[in-house]
Structures are given as structure tokens and as C-alpha cells.
XYZ file of C-alpha atoms in Angstrom:
671
model
C 19.835 -36.964 17.740
C 20.055 -33.310 16.774
C 17.886 -30.770 18.625
C 17.362 -27.405 16.913
C 15.483 -24.393 18.263
C 12.169 -23.432 16.692
C 8.962 -21.447 17.118
C 5.509 -23.000 17.484
C 3.306 -22.103 14.545
C -0.195 -22.778 15.935
C -1.581 -19.848 17.966
C -0.359 -16.291 18.477
C 1.460 -16.987 21.756
C 4.730 -17.769 19.981
C 6.115 -20.480 22.265
C 9.689 -21.632 21.839
C 10.555 -25.276 21.207
C 13.332 -27.655 20.241
C 12.904 -29.941 17.241
C 14.349 -33.441 17.336
C 15.787 -33.836 13.837
C 17.026 -37.159 12.543
C 17.834 -38.097 8.944
C 16.387 -34.811 7.706
C 13.022 -35.293 9.459
C 11.487 -33.991 12.669
C 10.687 -36.969 14.895
C 9.756 -35.184 18.107
C 9.529 -31.918 19.976
C 10.699 -30.565 23.310
C 9.880 -27.380 25.189
C 12.358 -24.529 25.546
C 12.957 -23.972 29.254
C 14.549 -20.549 28.823
C 12.025 -19.057 26.425
C 10.497 -15.913 28.030
C 6.986 -16.690 26.763
C 6.517 -20.434 27.196
C 9.017 -20.985 30.033
C 9.437 -24.692 29.436
C 5.764 -25.389 28.630
C 3.832 -26.380 25.532
C 0.106 -26.990 25.126
C -1.398 -30.134 23.592
C -1.151 -28.529 20.157
C 2.458 -27.509 20.634
C 3.544 -30.968 21.808
C 2.301 -32.370 18.481
C 3.697 -29.651 16.214
C 6.174 -32.104 14.666
C 3.253 -34.153 13.282
C 2.138 -31.124 11.303
C 5.677 -30.453 10.097
C 6.057 -33.997 8.823
C 2.541 -34.394 7.407
C 2.488 -35.897 3.926
C -0.747 -34.037 3.163
C 1.246 -31.529 1.195
C 0.967 -29.751 -2.115
C 3.984 -31.180 -3.923
C 3.709 -29.671 -7.395
C 2.116 -26.716 -9.200
C -1.231 -27.713 -10.677
C -3.428 -26.284 -13.430
C -7.114 -27.085 -13.712
C -8.066 -28.336 -17.160
C -11.679 -29.317 -17.908
C -12.457 -29.433 -14.198
C -9.501 -31.622 -13.205
C -5.984 -30.790 -12.048
C -2.876 -31.692 -13.988
C 0.634 -31.300 -12.634
C 2.776 -28.553 -14.126
C 6.146 -26.920 -13.672
C 6.456 -23.571 -11.928
C 7.143 -21.779 -15.211
C 4.087 -23.246 -16.911
C 1.838 -22.481 -13.934
C 3.085 -18.894 -13.708
C 2.506 -18.321 -17.431
C -1.000 -19.752 -17.054
C -1.725 -17.450 -14.119
C -0.367 -14.322 -15.815
C -2.299 -15.027 -19.016
C -5.562 -15.491 -17.108
C -5.098 -12.451 -14.868
C -4.095 -10.137 -17.728
C -7.746 -9.661 -18.687
C -8.429 -8.000 -15.310
C -5.480 -5.610 -15.363
C -7.428 -2.592 -16.643
C -10.008 -2.871 -13.872
C -7.899 -4.506 -11.164
C -9.164 -2.104 -8.496
C -12.655 -3.576 -8.941
C -12.093 -7.071 -10.296
C -9.019 -8.476 -8.499
C -8.469 -9.197 -4.806
C -5.803 -10.872 -2.645
C -6.386 -12.839 0.570
C -3.243 -13.055 2.715
C -2.590 -15.601 5.442
C -1.961 -15.071 9.181
C 0.091 -18.295 9.023
C 2.563 -17.027 6.429
C 5.890 -15.587 7.545
C 6.435 -11.844 7.593
C 8.638 -12.184 4.533
C 6.015 -14.083 2.521
C 3.207 -11.751 3.578
C 5.313 -8.750 2.600
C 6.036 -10.216 -0.847
C 2.368 -11.183 -1.278
C 1.262 -7.589 -0.635
C 4.057 -6.285 -2.866
C 2.851 -8.617 -5.618
C -0.709 -7.325 -5.326
C 0.206 -3.652 -5.341
C 3.138 -3.509 -7.752
C 2.417 -6.353 -10.207
C -1.376 -6.652 -10.271
C -2.158 -3.019 -9.351
C -4.776 -3.695 -6.701
C -5.120 -2.574 -3.096
C -7.903 -5.077 -2.444
C -5.718 -6.923 0.048
C -7.280 -8.610 3.057
C -5.703 -10.595 5.862
C -7.633 -13.757 6.654
C -9.022 -12.845 10.060
C -12.252 -11.731 11.559
C -12.618 -8.055 12.320
C -11.542 -8.279 15.943
C -7.805 -7.770 15.569
C -7.957 -4.883 13.134
C -10.532 -3.185 15.363
C -8.154 -3.549 18.301
C -5.216 -2.222 16.286
C -7.230 0.794 15.189
C -8.269 1.660 18.742
C -4.782 1.264 20.216
C -3.083 2.929 17.266
C -5.375 5.953 17.235
C -5.554 6.290 21.014
C -2.062 5.346 22.170
C -0.028 5.548 18.963
C 0.758 1.864 19.477
C -1.085 -0.515 17.095
C -0.382 -3.643 19.098
C -0.470 -5.095 22.585
C 0.619 -2.263 24.901
C 1.770 -4.610 27.637
C 4.036 -7.646 27.773
C 3.331 -11.290 28.592
C 6.235 -11.218 31.038
C 4.290 -8.691 33.144
C 1.335 -11.002 33.825
C 2.983 -12.407 36.941
C 3.709 -8.898 38.249
C 0.414 -7.104 37.755
C -2.132 -6.580 40.515
C -5.407 -6.852 38.579
C -6.361 -8.707 35.395
C -9.568 -8.231 33.423
C -10.364 -10.896 30.815
C -13.126 -9.914 28.411
C -14.831 -12.481 26.200
C -13.729 -15.844 24.882
C -11.942 -18.553 26.812
C -8.278 -17.614 26.693
C -7.307 -20.909 28.338
C -8.606 -22.772 25.280
C -7.476 -20.292 22.635
C -4.005 -19.520 24.033
C -3.370 -22.094 26.772
C 0.069 -20.864 27.821
C -1.188 -17.305 28.331
C -4.196 -18.706 30.165
C -1.907 -20.669 32.469
C 0.141 -17.530 33.174
C -3.035 -15.701 34.197
C -4.017 -18.639 36.412
C -0.565 -18.690 38.037
C -0.848 -14.966 38.713
C -4.285 -15.489 40.283
C -2.924 -18.196 42.593
C -0.101 -15.839 43.597
C -2.515 -13.075 44.609
C -3.472 -11.185 41.443
C -7.164 -10.309 41.256
C -8.634 -11.877 38.090
C -12.070 -10.814 36.839
C -13.693 -12.327 33.743
C -16.614 -11.081 31.662
C -18.532 -13.511 29.439
C -22.030 -14.833 28.796
C -21.007 -18.436 29.378
C -18.954 -20.022 32.142
C -15.601 -20.786 30.523
C -12.508 -22.443 31.921
C -10.799 -19.103 32.572
C -14.007 -17.968 34.314
C -13.759 -20.939 36.684
C -10.143 -20.044 37.434
C -10.877 -16.376 38.153
C -11.712 -14.661 41.446
C -14.864 -13.100 40.041
C -16.859 -14.057 36.961
C -19.399 -11.564 35.687
C -21.773 -13.775 33.689
C -23.549 -11.160 31.651
C -26.573 -11.302 29.412
C -25.558 -12.067 25.812
C -24.522 -8.999 23.846
C -23.995 -6.703 26.844
C -20.190 -6.583 27.137
C -19.747 -2.953 26.166
C -22.703 -1.958 28.349
C -21.013 -3.512 31.374
C -17.646 -1.953 30.480
C -19.295 1.457 30.180
C -20.974 0.894 33.546
C -17.593 0.079 35.134
C -16.189 3.341 33.748
C -19.181 5.344 34.968
C -18.991 3.740 38.417
C -15.291 4.599 38.670
C -16.087 8.223 37.880
C -19.186 8.422 40.088
C -17.446 6.814 43.073
C -14.429 9.133 42.758
C -12.114 6.206 42.018
C -10.830 7.426 38.634
C -7.161 8.470 38.479
C -7.741 12.213 38.163
C -4.038 13.134 38.022
C -3.373 10.663 35.213
C -6.458 11.775 33.291
C -5.491 15.449 33.576
C -1.792 15.071 32.910
C -1.612 12.165 30.460
C -4.845 12.062 28.448
C -7.076 14.123 26.228
C -10.708 13.691 25.225
C -11.904 12.654 28.675
C -14.877 15.017 28.784
C -16.356 13.546 25.619
C -16.103 10.006 26.945
C -17.482 10.961 30.363
C -20.471 12.569 28.663
C -21.152 9.416 26.632
C -21.207 7.113 29.679
C -23.416 9.588 31.503
C -26.158 8.526 29.121
C -26.116 5.162 30.882
C -28.464 4.980 33.860
C -26.911 2.750 36.509
C -30.427 1.858 37.677
C -30.934 0.034 34.367
C -27.674 -1.884 34.515
C -29.069 -5.054 36.049
C -31.859 -5.338 33.489
C -29.373 -4.735 30.643
C -26.464 -6.882 31.809
C -27.630 -9.141 34.629
C -24.990 -7.653 36.960
C -26.049 -5.484 39.907
C -24.711 -1.969 40.464
C -23.038 -2.812 43.795
C -20.912 -5.507 42.152
C -20.008 -3.116 39.351
C -18.942 -0.409 41.791
C -16.827 -2.931 43.738
C -14.992 -4.195 40.633
C -14.429 -0.648 39.338
C -12.928 0.338 42.697
C -10.615 -2.689 42.752
C -9.397 -1.958 39.233
C -8.672 1.693 39.969
C -7.032 1.085 43.344
C -4.725 -1.676 42.108
C -1.099 -0.593 41.682
C -1.131 -2.093 38.180
C -3.685 -3.722 35.906
C -3.939 -5.451 32.550
C -6.872 -6.301 30.269
C -6.927 -9.240 27.844
C -9.307 -10.125 25.056
C -9.091 -12.505 22.111
C -9.030 -11.306 18.504
C -9.114 -12.801 15.049
C -11.170 -15.864 15.930
C -14.099 -14.400 17.809
C -13.052 -10.815 18.211
C -14.797 -7.858 19.775
C -16.033 -4.965 17.691
C -14.343 -1.568 17.726
C -16.860 0.005 20.099
C -16.345 -2.703 22.727
C -12.546 -2.506 22.429
C -12.804 1.270 22.821
C -14.622 0.825 26.133
C -11.909 -1.570 27.388
C -9.174 0.894 26.448
C -11.028 3.890 27.890
C -11.726 2.014 31.127
C -7.984 1.450 31.558
C -7.353 5.144 30.892
C -9.918 6.048 33.555
C -8.002 3.811 35.971
C -4.582 5.176 34.908
C -3.448 1.767 33.679
C -2.078 2.553 30.194
C 1.600 3.287 29.503
C 2.755 2.275 32.967
C 4.829 -0.630 34.267
C 2.957 -3.955 34.508
C -0.087 -2.404 32.841
C -1.550 -2.699 29.380
C -4.419 -3.234 26.950
C -3.677 -6.616 25.435
C -5.443 -8.080 22.397
C -4.500 -11.767 22.095
C -4.175 -13.252 18.617
C -5.485 -16.720 17.877
C -3.271 -17.487 14.855
C 0.526 -17.491 14.826
C 1.307 -14.464 12.649
C -1.897 -12.442 12.722
C -0.089 -9.444 14.212
C 2.781 -9.853 11.755
C 0.376 -10.031 8.815
C -0.922 -6.565 9.623
C 2.619 -5.369 10.352
C 3.456 -6.334 6.762
C 0.659 -4.209 5.295
C -1.739 -6.946 4.180
C -4.725 -4.607 4.430
C -6.550 -2.374 1.926
C -5.266 0.870 3.470
C -1.927 -0.019 5.052
C 1.715 -0.316 4.140
C 4.174 -2.009 6.497
C 4.306 -0.976 10.140
C 0.779 0.495 9.954
C 1.966 3.295 7.669
C -1.011 4.679 5.774
C -1.188 3.988 2.068
C -2.487 7.515 1.438
C 0.402 9.116 3.360
C 2.430 10.818 0.580
C 5.752 10.468 2.401
C 5.251 6.768 3.154
C 3.975 5.840 -0.306
C 6.826 7.761 -1.970
C 9.321 5.710 0.047
C 7.777 2.451 -1.210
C 7.560 3.697 -4.789
C 11.268 4.473 -4.756
C 12.162 1.074 -3.298
C 9.838 -0.933 -5.543
C 10.386 1.102 -8.705
C 6.663 1.478 -9.442
C 3.876 4.026 -9.037
C 1.311 3.033 -6.434
C -2.415 3.599 -6.414
C -2.964 5.640 -3.221
C -6.687 4.912 -2.943
C -7.617 2.384 -0.281
C -8.807 -0.952 -1.578
C -11.758 -3.021 -0.426
C -12.067 -5.782 2.126
C -12.450 -9.148 0.366
C -15.170 -10.418 2.678
C -17.268 -7.334 2.045
C -16.728 -7.798 -1.683
C -17.894 -11.414 -1.481
C -20.944 -10.414 0.561
C -21.864 -7.579 -1.824
C -24.334 -8.800 -4.459
C -23.269 -5.917 -6.711
C -19.557 -6.651 -6.423
C -17.555 -6.744 -9.658
C -14.964 -9.133 -8.230
C -13.847 -11.719 -10.807
C -10.332 -12.781 -9.809
C -9.020 -13.929 -6.422
C -5.490 -14.798 -5.268
C -5.298 -16.676 -1.948
C -2.395 -17.630 0.319
C -2.316 -20.571 2.736
C -5.991 -20.651 3.655
C -7.926 -22.908 5.981
C -11.538 -24.017 5.849
C -13.093 -20.816 7.173
C -13.624 -19.537 3.627
C -16.394 -22.126 3.286
C -18.642 -19.350 4.541
C -18.339 -17.859 1.052
C -18.055 -21.064 -0.979
C -20.958 -20.186 -3.290
C -19.566 -16.748 -4.047
C -16.057 -18.071 -4.732
C -17.409 -20.727 -7.080
C -18.897 -17.965 -9.268
C -15.528 -16.193 -9.718
C -13.835 -16.478 -13.095
C -10.331 -17.202 -11.797
C -8.817 -18.279 -8.464
C -5.094 -18.783 -7.758
C -3.883 -20.493 -4.601
C -0.472 -20.502 -2.863
C -0.165 -22.990 -0.009
C 1.867 -25.528 1.885
C -0.718 -28.108 2.925
C -3.475 -29.745 0.941
C -6.910 -28.658 2.150
C -10.488 -28.362 0.840
C -9.940 -24.849 -0.497
C -7.604 -26.163 -3.192
C -10.655 -27.464 -5.081
C -11.862 -23.904 -5.654
C -8.634 -22.898 -7.434
C -7.775 -22.825 -11.143
C -4.038 -22.829 -10.490
C -2.211 -24.035 -7.384
C 1.349 -23.205 -6.292
C 3.092 -25.145 -3.501
C 5.271 -23.068 -1.235
C 7.908 -24.152 1.298
C 6.641 -24.397 4.874
C 8.023 -23.272 8.206
C 11.464 -24.834 8.962
C 11.876 -25.542 5.210
C 12.940 -21.937 4.754
C 13.886 -19.056 7.008
C 11.352 -16.494 8.113
C 10.144 -14.295 10.949
C 6.846 -14.467 12.832
C 5.434 -11.772 15.125
C 3.531 -13.044 18.142
C 0.706 -11.416 20.053
C 3.018 -9.264 22.199
C 4.812 -7.864 19.124
C 7.738 -10.297 19.584
C 9.428 -10.890 16.222
C 11.010 -14.355 16.240
C 13.146 -16.121 13.671
C 12.424 -19.621 12.436
C 15.538 -21.059 10.826
C 15.610 -23.599 8.016
C 15.963 -27.049 9.588
C 15.018 -29.513 6.833
C 14.974 -29.482 3.051
C 11.727 -28.434 1.322
C 9.189 -31.167 0.590
C 9.623 -32.526 -2.961
C 11.895 -29.554 -3.818
C 9.030 -27.091 -3.298
C 10.079 -23.485 -3.862
C 10.311 -20.888 -1.040
C 8.442 -17.612 -1.331
C 11.518 -15.451 -1.892
C 12.155 -17.420 -5.111
C 8.563 -17.919 -6.297
C 7.141 -14.409 -5.963
C 10.041 -12.736 -7.829
C 9.512 -15.208 -10.718
C 5.944 -13.923 -11.009
C 7.084 -10.308 -10.797
C 9.624 -10.961 -13.555
C 6.755 -11.778 -15.935
C 5.621 -8.181 -15.397
C 9.162 -6.932 -16.163
C 9.928 -6.182 -12.520
C 13.265 -7.249 -11.106
C 13.126 -8.341 -7.477
C 16.651 -9.251 -6.444
C 16.659 -11.526 -3.400
C 19.073 -14.316 -2.602
C 17.383 -15.363 0.643
C 14.537 -14.596 3.018
C 17.005 -12.493 4.953
C 17.311 -10.179 1.929
C 13.537 -9.726 2.028
C 13.694 -8.909 5.733
C 16.385 -6.301 5.109
C 14.029 -4.610 2.655
C 11.223 -4.752 5.227
C 13.379 -3.093 7.890
C 14.486 -0.382 5.462
C 10.837 0.588 4.880
C 9.346 -0.027 8.327
C 10.278 2.321 11.211
C 9.066 -0.061 13.937
C 11.294 -2.864 12.548
C 14.240 -0.716 11.456
C 16.632 -1.834 14.206
C 16.190 -5.572 13.628
C 18.408 -8.113 11.888
C 18.227 -11.896 11.746
C 21.303 -12.248 13.940
C 20.014 -9.765 16.499
C 16.603 -11.472 16.706
C 18.125 -14.930 17.079
C 20.363 -13.935 19.961
C 17.521 -12.734 22.181
C 14.480 -15.060 21.819
C 13.025 -12.440 19.529
C 12.585 -8.679 19.742
C 9.400 -6.768 20.538
C 8.738 -3.852 18.236
C 9.297 -0.974 18.072
C 12.985 -1.648 17.570
C 14.741 1.438 16.221
C 17.197 4.154 17.237
C 15.037 5.049 20.253
C 14.545 1.405 21.295
C 17.640 -0.433 19.963
C 16.839 -3.563 21.992
C 13.103 -3.448 21.371
C 10.257 -2.274 23.587
C 8.630 -4.608 26.114
C 5.690 -2.348 26.849
C 4.301 1.050 25.991
C 6.040 3.580 28.241
C 3.954 6.734 28.473
C 6.680 8.736 30.187
C 9.264 7.833 27.547
C 6.874 8.634 24.694
C 6.090 12.025 26.206
C 2.681 12.422 24.598
C -0.879 12.250 25.797
C -3.158 9.281 25.243
C -6.446 9.983 23.529
C -9.733 8.551 24.723
C -11.261 6.479 21.942
C -14.555 7.738 20.497
C -17.556 5.565 21.377
C -21.119 5.409 20.123
C -22.826 5.752 23.495
C -25.461 3.246 22.371
C -26.223 0.409 24.766
C -28.978 -1.650 23.168
C -28.700 -5.382 23.899
C -30.296 -8.297 22.007
C -33.778 -9.226 23.138
C -35.617 -12.514 22.913
C -39.286 -12.543 21.904
C -42.304 -14.834 21.950
C -41.375 -16.487 18.646
C -37.691 -16.832 19.487
C -37.407 -16.903 23.291
C -33.800 -18.099 23.603
C -30.629 -16.131 22.825
C -28.078 -18.338 21.054
C -24.393 -17.653 21.660
C -22.231 -18.960 18.813
C -18.486 -19.278 18.987
C -15.518 -20.949 17.374
C -13.749 -20.900 20.706
C -14.052 -24.446 21.990
C -13.637 -26.320 18.715
C -11.948 -23.798 16.441
C -8.752 -25.793 16.299
C -10.673 -28.845 15.125
C -12.457 -26.969 12.357
C -9.045 -25.657 11.357
C -7.450 -27.694 8.558
C -3.965 -27.364 10.050
C -5.124 -28.830 13.339
C -6.563 -31.943 11.696
C -3.054 -32.974 10.661
C -1.952 -33.641 14.242
C -2.852 -36.943 15.906
C -4.044 -36.196 19.456
C -6.157 -33.097 18.651
C -7.667 -34.958 15.674
C -8.489 -37.851 17.995
C -10.303 -35.444 20.344
C -12.259 -34.065 17.412
C -13.259 -37.537 16.256
C -14.262 -38.486 19.795
C -16.544 -35.464 19.940
C -18.099 -36.459 16.630
C -18.834 -39.936 17.977
C -20.927 -38.407 20.752
C -22.348 -35.473 18.780
C -22.166 -36.405 15.063
C -24.278 -33.396 14.043
C -22.987 -31.031 16.687
C -24.659 -29.957 19.901
C -26.435 -27.122 21.640
C -25.740 -26.403 25.310
C -28.801 -25.553 27.389
C -29.288 -25.412 31.123
C -31.126 -28.028 33.177
C -34.119 -25.748 33.731
C -34.648 -25.107 30.010
C -34.214 -28.799 29.253
C -36.992 -29.512 31.723
C -39.307 -26.950 30.149
C -38.626 -28.414 26.697
C -38.951 -31.958 28.084
C -35.703 -33.106 26.456
C -32.765 -35.083 27.763
C -29.020 -35.275 27.161
C -28.146 -36.371 23.576
C -31.734 -36.046 22.335
C -31.998 -34.345 18.972
C -33.756 -30.998 18.803
C -34.518 -28.545 16.042
C -33.079 -25.042 16.335
C -35.145 -22.456 14.482
C -34.293 -18.801 13.788
C -35.753 -16.214 11.454
C -33.162 -17.325 8.853
C -33.357 -21.113 8.971
C -33.062 -24.225 11.094
C -30.819 -27.171 11.938
C -31.011 -30.383 13.974
C -28.423 -30.984 16.713
C -28.135 -32.929 19.953
C -28.827 -31.538 23.415
C -25.961 -31.086 25.849
C -27.175 -30.133 29.324
C -24.713 -27.750 30.949
C -24.346 -25.520 33.972
C -22.262 -23.130 31.871
C -25.222 -21.279 30.335
C -28.064 -19.444 32.034
C -31.788 -19.877 31.580
C -32.957 -18.367 28.314
C -29.547 -18.698 26.651
C -27.872 -21.459 24.658
C -24.447 -22.098 23.143
C -23.359 -23.729 19.887
C -19.689 -24.199 18.879
C -19.546 -24.478 15.098
C -16.971 -27.185 14.608
C -18.726 -29.289 11.979
C -18.684 -28.227 8.354
C -22.244 -29.394 7.721
C -23.491 -27.199 10.559
C -21.895 -24.191 8.961
C -23.432 -24.764 5.558
C -26.875 -25.837 6.775
C -27.593 -23.134 9.326
C -24.875 -20.796 10.467
C -24.064 -19.577 6.952
C -27.495 -17.988 6.920
C -26.290 -15.678 9.687
C -23.167 -14.299 7.999
C -24.096 -10.719 8.807
C -24.411 -11.639 12.461
C -20.893 -13.066 12.490
C -19.537 -9.662 11.484
C -20.275 -8.665 15.088
C -17.507 -10.995 16.242
C -17.899 -12.460 19.680
C -21.165 -10.644 20.278
C -22.900 -12.721 17.624
C -26.272 -13.394 19.237
C -29.105 -15.159 17.387
C -32.659 -15.282 18.828
C -33.959 -18.853 18.394
C -36.531 -21.317 19.567
C -35.814 -24.961 20.282
C -38.307 -27.565 19.150
C -38.447 -31.083 20.500
C -38.274 -33.780 17.836
């Protein structure tokens, strides 16, 4: 047996593993005891990673759709077909062509994908497949702290004195991080959670603030106001290390603490107590999930500002920590897969940055920001006609009707999945461990995944495929390996400039920034070392919360949290998680709605009975699940069944743009 080191490719935690390789195949997996993130642990997904790696549900050949059916083709034929079809959109590419990048692709492939869009097809309509939560978090932390990423480090969880978890269940989304928080709590760290539903991390915390749906930012603002009013704010830190405090203090002054209970369901005494504990702790960290059910920018701003009030940004064992749900979501943004960004969060409209890329790429760039693909698909007046997609899962089903109306769709992917049927041309691409590549986890740790097996059916790696496409546009991209691509990335990206493959491999990865100032990387944002003031993030100062009414008396909380990994096409290719999904379907074949015992009594329904959920947009029939996790007047639906999405939840697309605060007023009718 031959064990080789690897990196788990499921969530954004970035756990280390060892792959048991025999006869060119991965037959098993083992945890890496020395890895600083996972520390000898893997979650149920990670223990079955080898099943995904060896899945035969692969795209094995380029395919071209002819008369509604696919025929196999060679790479050259498929590329010629793609270039011929996309040529008609070249004059109006800024309006008619868009690219959807993947948070599962390596940094190298994401970089080349964005380079292809901008230099070959002349469009800045580049979107990373994620909900708005992570970009909102990056914007807040980048603008306020000059650090567009997690400002703390996962290694500090065990050392901090206070942890605030806002929103979705981190123990389900990122189990290893959740277990670290639980271990810290058992060792004496104060853990406080904020959510509308009792989650697993809520049960493991010291204090759970079960708020009314849609009132997260109201509660966070109340915590900040209480800290100020009670004289608990860190005045020295605010004066010496921040700017913009007066504006934020004025905005929270608009919040009347007497109204807090009616708005949030949490009394003012509890709020004052928690605010005091946060401020008096020697160190504190905040965590929230992004990308899957992320918070909006305003809510993230209140989290960040609350930590500034408490003096818990830029100090040891402190930090504002957005947690990514998909393996390379942070890296995807680092590689500039966004309408307005180049690599390392350099602005596309920055003349100095764009000139650097133009010189390296040998092309002139359009400096105008592109458009977000999802907004283009939702816009009835959109002129979008051509879409290029990389390694997508089933989430795009939300826009299936819109995609079906497009004139041309190209798809690059490793695994077969339902999205392939929407494409006109399909390109297989080598998967993780079939080529070399880097992945950036939630704490900015750039890790190297080495090639361990030969590509499936001689499928081509990205560093070979994308240059072949560029060559058809008379551009010469000279790479002999993924490492050559990474060298180009580091030459253009200040936060990655000190990294090399060898250096990354010797140290379980390197946390950016890694440059002349931080030659060994940077574990956490160090305010003293940076020598600049943190800016309070601007906030709206509006604290309206969703209200039920006579027609729709129940507030429905919707989330991907509990069953996201089952809805995810990648997850369905691993045995144990797929078995759990199928077991859930046996009990709830059409999905379920969680309601409390009291509401079930009022509705005169029992466990497993079917009910009809009705909103102002539509209805669906699901089974009842009686639960102590939701309060009276609220309900919870995890959308893990495709039919549920198309029959009901698709009608609420605009609501889902609110991320985790998606709240739908409904009524429940007994059938």
C-alpha cells in the first residue's frame, strides 16, 4: 500500500488526509494527524472522499450536441465548434456573453477561466458560483480592515475567550470547525449563538439567543448599543485604532432598546449581559457561514463593527471569521472570478493593476465592471445569449428556464451531473489528484494537491485545455504544468507573491498574505504590524423585521444548511452520505416542514401528515415534522429535494437573495 498526502475537497475547512493508493486507484483514506486544521480528524464526508475520487460518473470525452443529442468528439473538434458558435457574440460580448466559475476548481483553473473570459472572449461578466454571502463578507472586511478574508485563524479557536456564532449550523456545514468550537467551549471558552432555530451548535453553546426570524442585524446592533450605553466599549482601542466610530454610534442610537424584545424576542437585560461578556473577554472571535446561506452586507457590517466596539479586531486570538461552505470559494475570489476584480482583490478599474495584467497577458482589457450572471438571468430585459460554465452542481436549477432559452451554453467539468443536459458543448477536465493545483481554505490557507493518479480516460488538465482555446484566438499561453500557471499568479498577485509549490508543500499550506513583509505567511490580521486604523463599516440603520399577518400567520425559515450536501451533486457520489439522503427520502419523500408541538395542535395535524404550505407566490405539499427546534409562529423547511425547488421555492428567488435571512410568510393548511 502507498499512502500519499492530500487535501479534502468537500467544504472550505481544508482538512488534510492521506490517500491509500493501489494499482493507480484510491482505495481508502486516512486522516492526517499533524495537519494544523483537522488534527487527525475527518467528518463523515471526508472519510468517504475516496469514493468521489474513484466515481465512474465522469465526463470521459468532449461532446457536441447535434439535433438535441450528444455525440462524442475530440478536443480539437469541440474547441472549433465552440469558437465558431461564440464568434457571433464577440462584438457585443459585454452584453451577450457570461462566464460562471466554480468554487470547486483549483486556483490555477479558476485563474485560467477568468483569463479566458477577459482576454479571449472580451467579457467581464464573470461570476463565481456562490450566494452573495461570501462576497459581502469580503467587501466588509476588505473595506474596513484592508483584509478581504478571515481576519483570524482556526488555530486560535482553542485560545480565545469568547466565541460568537451568527446564523447557520456550523457543526453541519463545517464539522471540524464546529468540533473545535465545541472543544473550546468545554475548555472554558464562552460560546454564544444567534439563530432563529435551535441548531446543533446552539445546543453545544453556553447561551443560545433564539431570535425572531429576520432580526439578526437588529440584535447585533442592540449588542453594540448596549456595549456603548453600559460603558463596556473599548474606548482606547476605538480612539487609537479606528475611524468612523461616531457615524456608527449615531446609527445604532436610532434603535430604542425598549423595542428590542418585540423586534428580536430577546430581552434587554440578556443583551446587556452578553455585550459585557464580549467586551470584557481578553480575546474574542465571531464566526458566520457564507456561500451557502450567507448573511447580507448590512448584517456582516454589524458583526464587524461589534468586534471593533469590543476591541477584538487585529489582536491575538481575535477575529471576524466568515466560514466558506465549498472547498475553494475563497480561492475563487482570490483568482479574480468576479465582474470587478482581478487576482488578490485588485480592482479591475485600477489603472496600475490592469496595466500589469495587460503587459503579462499581451492584450488590452476592458476596464468596465461586468455584470453578475444571476442578476442577468433574473433580468427579463437581459441580452444574455451565451454562457460558459465550469464544474457546476445542481443549484443552477433555480434558473433552468432562463438557461434553456440561451442560444449557446458551453460546459467544462469533471463529473457528470444534470447541468450537462443544458450544454451545447461539453469539455471534460482532469479532477483533483489527477493534476496538480492549489486550493485556498476558509482561513486563507493555500494548500497544494499533488497529482496522485493518472487522469480518467486520458482527460486533459486545465493548463493544457485552456491554452488550446486561447490559441484559436491567436494568443500564445506557454505553460508546461500547473506550477507554471501558479508562477504567473504569484507574479501578478501581491498577497500570493511569496509562495511557491515547494514552499507550500513543506508547511501544510501558507496563509496569505505571503510576501516580502510576511515571507512565511500571515496567521491572523495584526493591527499593530499593519500600522493603520480600522474603519467602521457603513450600515443602513434600518431595523425592520418580517411580520406575519392574518392571511399568512407563520414565518417560514428556509435553508440549505441541513441537507445542502445531499442536494449537491458531488455529495451524491459518496456512499454513506447518499444512504442518509435516501433514508430521509423514505420518511419524507416530498420533503418536510418543521413546526412546534403547539402549532401542530392548533392545526390538528400529526407527525408525517401531509399539509399544504401556501404563500403569496404559490404552494406545495410536504409532510409535518414536529420539532422543539422552532418556536410558535415559525416553521423551517430545508430544500433538499429537487421537486420542492421547482414547485415552490423557485417562486421565491428574490427572497433567496437575502441569504440566510430568507423569511417567507405562509399559512399551513391541513389536507
